[in-house]
């Protein structure tokens, strides 16, 4: 049966059913590739995927098929760590983390006390994300609860799958940003109003250990114990000045991670941004709890924070995800994030394959966020969130693609050369939500 909500798209399709492994060719069965494929949508979900010649006989008569045979469709990109409230301070010159926070970030976040500003930036941020091919993100608001109301309201209007939270911070920042006792009560109200509503989810969001008292982090841990379906997002071990500060503020703690462990913040739905300056003991403890580190390569390069060690993560079993960390990151694009990840990897002698990169950006990130039964793959019953990529978007990309003989080479060219010009369309919830100006 078809209905008016059915959509048929003919294109090259790529999706990862499993981790492709570290080799130069993907592990058998991990990659699903249809050079001439058909994607059949019913309402908000994918109904069928396959080779065109296989699916075509089961198609109803008199349907119209979108012919995207010169395009490549992948699952929508996922960004596990980003600050929508920092969109307007992206590319602020010349500071490292703690000065950057004081000079640019905190003053900017103060503006979110104004609800009209929060609404305008929520919409601007979502437009930018969709332009970059990102359909799901785990997002920091500011400490003002209204910043999260504005963001979720904007996401709900477009039926996006998004996770977000109000920043908790009750010390060591400008008074205008400190939430004190109301921080937890405001988080509870936001959870009640938004968590599990449609495709929205709440992430409890203590900014990082230096800006929350132990009492506030303990209370955040209590929220998580009370509802294990909540997410947790914060920052960990990004910068050496930050490490010294945490050691000073928590003299009784064995190390940085144990501050979060004692508060009950480390679990399978926890994302810790950065994790550059960890030892293997901390990596193993994160692995045991099933938490993930958000690797934010453009941010780590921009703030001069350090080079994330992917090999150490793999050796210790610590999960990591790919993220932009706008406004310290310099690129909202998944392609740009993978390009920076490749460059960081090269500086560490750990080059990143395109298979690993695109798996990570889609299925891998979905899995780390416990969303892998909903998004991250092109497969029946999955939510219809995907990107339509134009491999001819720029003349250089087009030249390089023409000289590629394998799929691996083409994907690597996209990872290194593509940007939002290569995102022809972004679909979420079965609807085309962004189309590039041709
Ligand atoms: N550590 C605490 N807050 C922040 C932030 O907003 N951005 C980054 N990159 N690191 C942080
Ligand atoms: Zn961040």
mmCIF file of N, CA, C and O in Angstrom, residues 108-164:
data_model
loop_
_atom_site.group_PDB
_atom_site.id
_atom_site.type_symbol
_atom_site.label_atom_id
_atom_site.label_comp_id
_atom_site.label_asym_id
_atom_site.label_seq_id
_atom_site.Cartn_x
_atom_site.Cartn_y
_atom_site.Cartn_z
ATOM 1 N N UNK A 108 29.146 36.293 25.896
ATOM 2 C CA UNK A 108 28.169 35.940 24.852
ATOM 3 C C UNK A 108 26.973 35.200 25.459
ATOM 4 O O UNK A 108 25.815 35.462 25.116
ATOM 5 N N UNK A 109 27.248 34.260 26.357
ATOM 6 C CA UNK A 109 26.146 33.462 26.931
ATOM 7 C C UNK A 109 25.219 34.323 27.780
ATOM 8 O O UNK A 109 24.030 34.005 27.928
ATOM 9 N N UNK A 110 25.736 35.445 28.328
ATOM 10 C CA UNK A 110 24.859 36.341 29.107
ATOM 11 C C UNK A 110 23.699 36.849 28.249
ATOM 12 O O UNK A 110 22.615 37.148 28.758
ATOM 13 N N UNK A 111 23.884 36.951 26.947
ATOM 14 C CA UNK A 111 22.843 37.499 26.063
ATOM 15 C C UNK A 111 21.599 36.615 26.012
ATOM 16 O O UNK A 111 20.532 37.052 25.577
ATOM 17 N N UNK A 112 21.734 35.355 26.483
ATOM 18 C CA UNK A 112 20.609 34.415 26.372
ATOM 19 C C UNK A 112 19.580 34.565 27.493
ATOM 20 O O UNK A 112 18.595 33.844 27.546
ATOM 21 N N UNK A 113 19.802 35.575 28.358
ATOM 22 C CA UNK A 113 18.749 35.939 29.311
ATOM 23 C C UNK A 113 17.560 36.512 28.532
ATOM 24 O O UNK A 113 16.421 36.484 29.003
ATOM 25 N N UNK A 114 17.829 37.024 27.356
ATOM 26 C CA UNK A 114 16.796 37.617 26.509
ATOM 27 C C UNK A 114 16.171 36.525 25.632
ATOM 28 O O UNK A 114 16.837 35.932 24.794
ATOM 29 N N UNK A 115 14.873 36.298 25.821
ATOM 30 C CA UNK A 115 14.237 35.167 25.151
ATOM 31 C C UNK A 115 14.195 35.350 23.630
ATOM 32 O O UNK A 115 14.373 34.379 22.879
ATOM 33 N N UNK A 116 13.997 36.570 23.183
ATOM 34 C CA UNK A 116 13.937 36.802 21.723
ATOM 35 C C UNK A 116 15.285 36.453 21.094
ATOM 36 O O UNK A 116 15.355 35.887 19.989
ATOM 37 N N UNK A 117 16.354 36.763 21.805
ATOM 38 C CA UNK A 117 17.691 36.423 21.290
ATOM 39 C C UNK A 117 17.852 34.898 21.218
ATOM 40 O O UNK A 117 18.352 34.362 20.217
ATOM 41 N N UNK A 118 17.413 34.207 22.280
ATOM 42 C CA UNK A 118 17.521 32.733 22.307
ATOM 43 C C UNK A 118 16.716 32.118 21.155
ATOM 44 O O UNK A 118 17.177 31.174 20.497
ATOM 45 N N UNK A 119 15.556 32.673 20.890
ATOM 46 C CA UNK A 119 14.736 32.152 19.775
ATOM 47 C C UNK A 119 15.431 32.372 18.434
ATOM 48 O O UNK A 119 15.500 31.466 17.594
ATOM 49 N N UNK A 120 15.965 33.571 18.253
ATOM 50 C CA UNK A 120 16.611 33.887 16.965
ATOM 51 C C UNK A 120 17.838 32.992 16.761
ATOM 52 O O UNK A 120 18.049 32.444 15.669
ATOM 53 N N UNK A 121 18.631 32.814 17.816
ATOM 54 C CA UNK A 121 19.841 31.999 17.667
ATOM 55 C C UNK A 121 19.516 30.510 17.526
ATOM 56 O O UNK A 121 20.232 29.780 16.833
ATOM 57 N N UNK A 122 18.444 30.059 18.161
ATOM 58 C CA UNK A 122 18.045 28.655 18.002
ATOM 59 C C UNK A 122 17.753 28.381 16.535
ATOM 60 O O UNK A 122 18.231 27.394 15.956
ATOM 61 N N UNK A 123 16.977 29.264 15.929
ATOM 62 C CA UNK A 123 16.627 29.054 14.514
ATOM 63 C C UNK A 123 17.839 29.195 13.610
ATOM 64 O O UNK A 123 18.023 28.405 12.676
ATOM 65 N N UNK A 124 18.684 30.158 13.909
ATOM 66 C CA UNK A 124 19.888 30.354 13.080
ATOM 67 C C UNK A 124 20.802 29.125 13.184
ATOM 68 O O UNK A 124 21.356 28.647 12.189
ATOM 69 N N UNK A 125 20.936 28.609 14.398
ATOM 70 C CA UNK A 125 21.807 27.454 14.611
ATOM 71 C C UNK A 125 21.259 26.219 13.875
ATOM 72 O O UNK A 125 22.013 25.489 13.211
ATOM 73 N N UNK A 126 19.962 26.002 13.982
ATOM 74 C CA UNK A 126 19.370 24.832 13.309
ATOM 75 C C UNK A 126 19.529 24.964 11.797
ATOM 76 O O UNK A 126 19.880 23.993 11.114
ATOM 77 N N UNK A 127 19.329 26.168 11.278
ATOM 78 C CA UNK A 127 19.544 26.374 9.834
ATOM 79 C C UNK A 127 20.977 26.006 9.443
ATOM 80 O O UNK A 127 21.206 25.326 8.439
ATOM 81 N N UNK A 128 21.935 26.448 10.250
ATOM 82 C CA UNK A 128 23.344 26.161 9.932
ATOM 83 C C UNK A 128 23.626 24.658 10.016
ATOM 84 O O UNK A 128 24.372 24.105 9.216
ATOM 85 N N UNK A 129 23.045 24.025 11.033
ATOM 86 C CA UNK A 129 23.286 22.577 11.189
ATOM 87 C C UNK A 129 22.739 21.797 10.002
ATOM 88 O O UNK A 129 23.400 20.906 9.475
ATOM 89 N N UNK A 130 21.523 22.138 9.603
ATOM 90 C CA UNK A 130 20.918 21.425 8.468
ATOM 91 C C UNK A 130 21.688 21.714 7.186
ATOM 92 O O UNK A 130 21.871 20.828 6.347
ATOM 93 N N UNK A 131 22.182 22.926 7.053
ATOM 94 C CA UNK A 131 22.997 23.271 5.883
ATOM 95 C C UNK A 131 24.257 22.406 5.839
ATOM 96 O O UNK A 131 24.779 22.074 4.791
ATOM 97 N N UNK A 132 24.736 22.001 7.024
ATOM 98 C CA UNK A 132 25.952 21.183 7.108
ATOM 99 C C UNK A 132 25.648 19.683 7.073
ATOM 100 O O UNK A 132 26.563 18.871 7.150
ATOM 101 N N UNK A 133 24.372 19.311 6.988
ATOM 102 C CA UNK A 133 24.023 17.888 6.885
ATOM 103 C C UNK A 133 23.844 17.198 8.229
ATOM 104 O O UNK A 133 23.722 15.977 8.290
ATOM 105 N N UNK A 134 23.814 17.969 9.305
ATOM 106 C CA UNK A 134 23.647 17.366 10.634
ATOM 107 C C UNK A 134 22.172 17.338 10.987
ATOM 108 O O UNK A 134 21.483 18.361 10.915
ATOM 109 N N UNK A 135 21.696 16.151 11.369
ATOM 110 C CA UNK A 135 20.270 16.010 11.678
ATOM 111 C C UNK A 135 20.016 15.775 13.170
ATOM 112 O O UNK A 135 18.894 15.925 13.625
ATOM 113 N N UNK A 136 21.045 15.357 13.902
ATOM 114 C CA UNK A 136 20.906 15.163 15.354
ATOM 115 C C UNK A 136 22.150 15.708 16.036
ATOM 116 O O UNK A 136 23.264 15.530 15.538
ATOM 117 N N UNK A 137 21.954 16.354 17.193
ATOM 118 C CA UNK A 137 23.106 16.813 17.967
ATOM 119 C C UNK A 137 22.777 16.755 19.450
ATOM 120 O O UNK A 137 21.604 16.748 19.836
ATOM 121 N N UNK A 138 23.832 16.695 20.248
ATOM 122 C CA UNK A 138 23.697 16.855 21.705
ATOM 123 C C UNK A 138 24.232 18.253 22.013
ATOM 124 O O UNK A 138 25.405 18.541 21.795
ATOM 125 N N UNK A 139 23.340 19.089 22.544
ATOM 126 C CA UNK A 139 23.555 20.540 22.483
ATOM 127 C C UNK A 139 23.560 21.167 23.875
ATOM 128 O O UNK A 139 22.668 20.897 24.684
ATOM 129 N N UNK A 140 24.530 22.045 24.115
ATOM 130 C CA UNK A 140 24.532 22.875 25.321
ATOM 131 C C UNK A 140 23.717 24.149 25.056
ATOM 132 O O UNK A 140 23.958 24.828 24.051
ATOM 133 N N UNK A 141 22.793 24.471 25.979
ATOM 134 C CA UNK A 141 22.214 25.810 26.007
ATOM 135 C C UNK A 141 23.121 26.695 26.847
ATOM 136 O O UNK A 141 24.306 26.404 27.047
ATOM 137 N N UNK A 142 22.576 27.798 27.356
ATOM 138 C CA UNK A 142 23.288 28.598 28.366
ATOM 139 C C UNK A 142 22.732 28.175 29.732
ATOM 140 O O UNK A 142 21.947 27.225 29.821
ATOM 141 N N UNK A 143 23.075 28.901 30.787
ATOM 142 C CA UNK A 143 22.520 28.539 32.099
ATOM 143 C C UNK A 143 21.074 29.010 32.248
ATOM 144 O O UNK A 143 20.410 28.652 33.215
ATOM 145 N N UNK A 144 20.573 29.799 31.292
ATOM 146 C CA UNK A 144 19.179 30.272 31.380
ATOM 147 C C UNK A 144 18.239 29.181 30.868
ATOM 148 O O UNK A 144 18.366 28.758 29.704
ATOM 149 N N UNK A 145 17.286 28.731 31.696
ATOM 150 C CA UNK A 145 16.395 27.662 31.220
ATOM 151 C C UNK A 145 15.664 28.044 29.933
ATOM 152 O O UNK A 145 15.409 27.197 29.071
ATOM 153 N N UNK A 146 15.372 29.330 29.770
ATOM 154 C CA UNK A 146 14.677 29.789 28.558
ATOM 155 C C UNK A 146 15.472 29.498 27.294
ATOM 156 O O UNK A 146 14.887 29.371 26.212
ATOM 157 N N UNK A 147 16.792 29.396 27.417
ATOM 158 C CA UNK A 147 17.594 29.106 26.216
ATOM 159 C C UNK A 147 17.249 27.713 25.693
ATOM 160 O O UNK A 147 17.271 27.471 24.478
ATOM 161 N N UNK A 148 16.932 26.805 26.614
ATOM 162 C CA UNK A 148 16.607 25.429 26.203
ATOM 163 C C UNK A 148 15.141 25.345 25.743
ATOM 164 O O UNK A 148 14.830 24.644 24.775
ATOM 165 N N UNK A 149 14.265 26.092 26.400
ATOM 166 C CA UNK A 149 12.878 26.142 25.898
ATOM 167 C C UNK A 149 12.863 26.635 24.454
ATOM 168 O O UNK A 149 12.164 26.073 23.603
ATOM 169 N N UNK A 150 13.639 27.672 24.191
ATOM 170 C CA UNK A 150 13.661 28.242 22.828
ATOM 171 C C UNK A 150 14.210 27.218 21.846
ATOM 172 O O UNK A 150 13.667 27.040 20.737
ATOM 173 N N UNK A 151 15.263 26.524 22.241
ATOM 174 C CA UNK A 151 15.883 25.565 21.326
ATOM 175 C C UNK A 151 14.946 24.389 21.037
ATOM 176 O O UNK A 151 14.725 24.019 19.882
ATOM 177 N N UNK A 152 14.378 23.812 22.108
ATOM 178 C CA UNK A 152 13.487 22.666 21.889
ATOM 179 C C UNK A 152 12.240 23.074 21.090
ATOM 180 O O UNK A 152 11.739 22.300 20.266
ATOM 181 N N UNK A 153 11.739 24.260 21.357
ATOM 182 C CA UNK A 153 10.556 24.722 20.601
ATOM 183 C C UNK A 153 10.878 24.767 19.108
ATOM 184 O O UNK A 153 10.101 24.298 18.261
ATOM 185 N N UNK A 154 12.066 25.294 18.780
ATOM 186 C CA UNK A 154 12.462 25.393 17.367
ATOM 187 C C UNK A 154 12.655 23.996 16.765
ATOM 188 O O UNK A 154 12.292 23.754 15.611
ATOM 189 N N UNK A 155 13.220 23.062 17.556
ATOM 190 C CA UNK A 155 13.419 21.679 17.055
ATOM 191 C C UNK A 155 12.086 20.981 16.850
ATOM 192 O O UNK A 155 11.900 20.230 15.878
ATOM 193 N N UNK A 156 11.175 21.201 17.784
ATOM 194 C CA UNK A 156 9.866 20.542 17.712
ATOM 195 C C UNK A 156 9.114 20.969 16.451
ATOM 196 O O UNK A 156 8.497 20.148 15.769
ATOM 197 N N UNK A 157 9.238 22.255 16.118
ATOM 198 C CA UNK A 157 8.549 22.754 14.909
ATOM 199 C C UNK A 157 9.045 22.030 13.674
ATOM 200 O O UNK A 157 8.318 21.872 12.704
ATOM 201 N N UNK A 158 10.305 21.602 13.678
ATOM 202 C CA UNK A 158 10.857 20.948 12.472
ATOM 203 C C UNK A 158 10.946 19.435 12.645
ATOM 204 O O UNK A 158 11.536 18.744 11.817
ATOM 205 N N UNK A 159 10.402 18.940 13.760
ATOM 206 C CA UNK A 159 10.406 17.494 14.034
ATOM 207 C C UNK A 159 11.810 16.890 13.952
ATOM 208 O O UNK A 159 12.032 15.879 13.285
ATOM 209 N N UNK A 160 12.748 17.504 14.667
ATOM 210 C CA UNK A 160 14.126 17.002 14.666
ATOM 211 C C UNK A 160 14.376 16.113 15.877
ATOM 212 O O UNK A 160 13.767 16.313 16.933
ATOM 213 N N UNK A 161 15.288 15.150 15.715
ATOM 214 C CA UNK A 161 15.728 14.358 16.879
ATOM 215 C C UNK A 161 16.912 15.081 17.499
ATOM 216 O O UNK A 161 17.987 15.154 16.900
ATOM 217 N N UNK A 162 16.710 15.654 18.670
ATOM 218 C CA UNK A 162 17.751 16.467 19.305
ATOM 219 C C UNK A 162 17.795 16.198 20.801
ATOM 220 O O UNK A 162 16.775 15.899 21.423
ATOM 221 N N UNK A 163 19.007 16.348 21.329
ATOM 222 C CA UNK A 163 19.223 16.239 22.780
ATOM 223 C C UNK A 163 19.815 17.581 23.217
ATOM 224 O O UNK A 163 20.718 18.100 22.559
ATOM 225 N N UNK A 164 19.334 18.117 24.330
ATOM 226 C CA UNK A 164 19.889 19.401 24.796
ATOM 227 C C UNK A 164 19.710 19.528 26.300
ATOM 228 O O UNK A 164 18.933 18.786 26.913
#
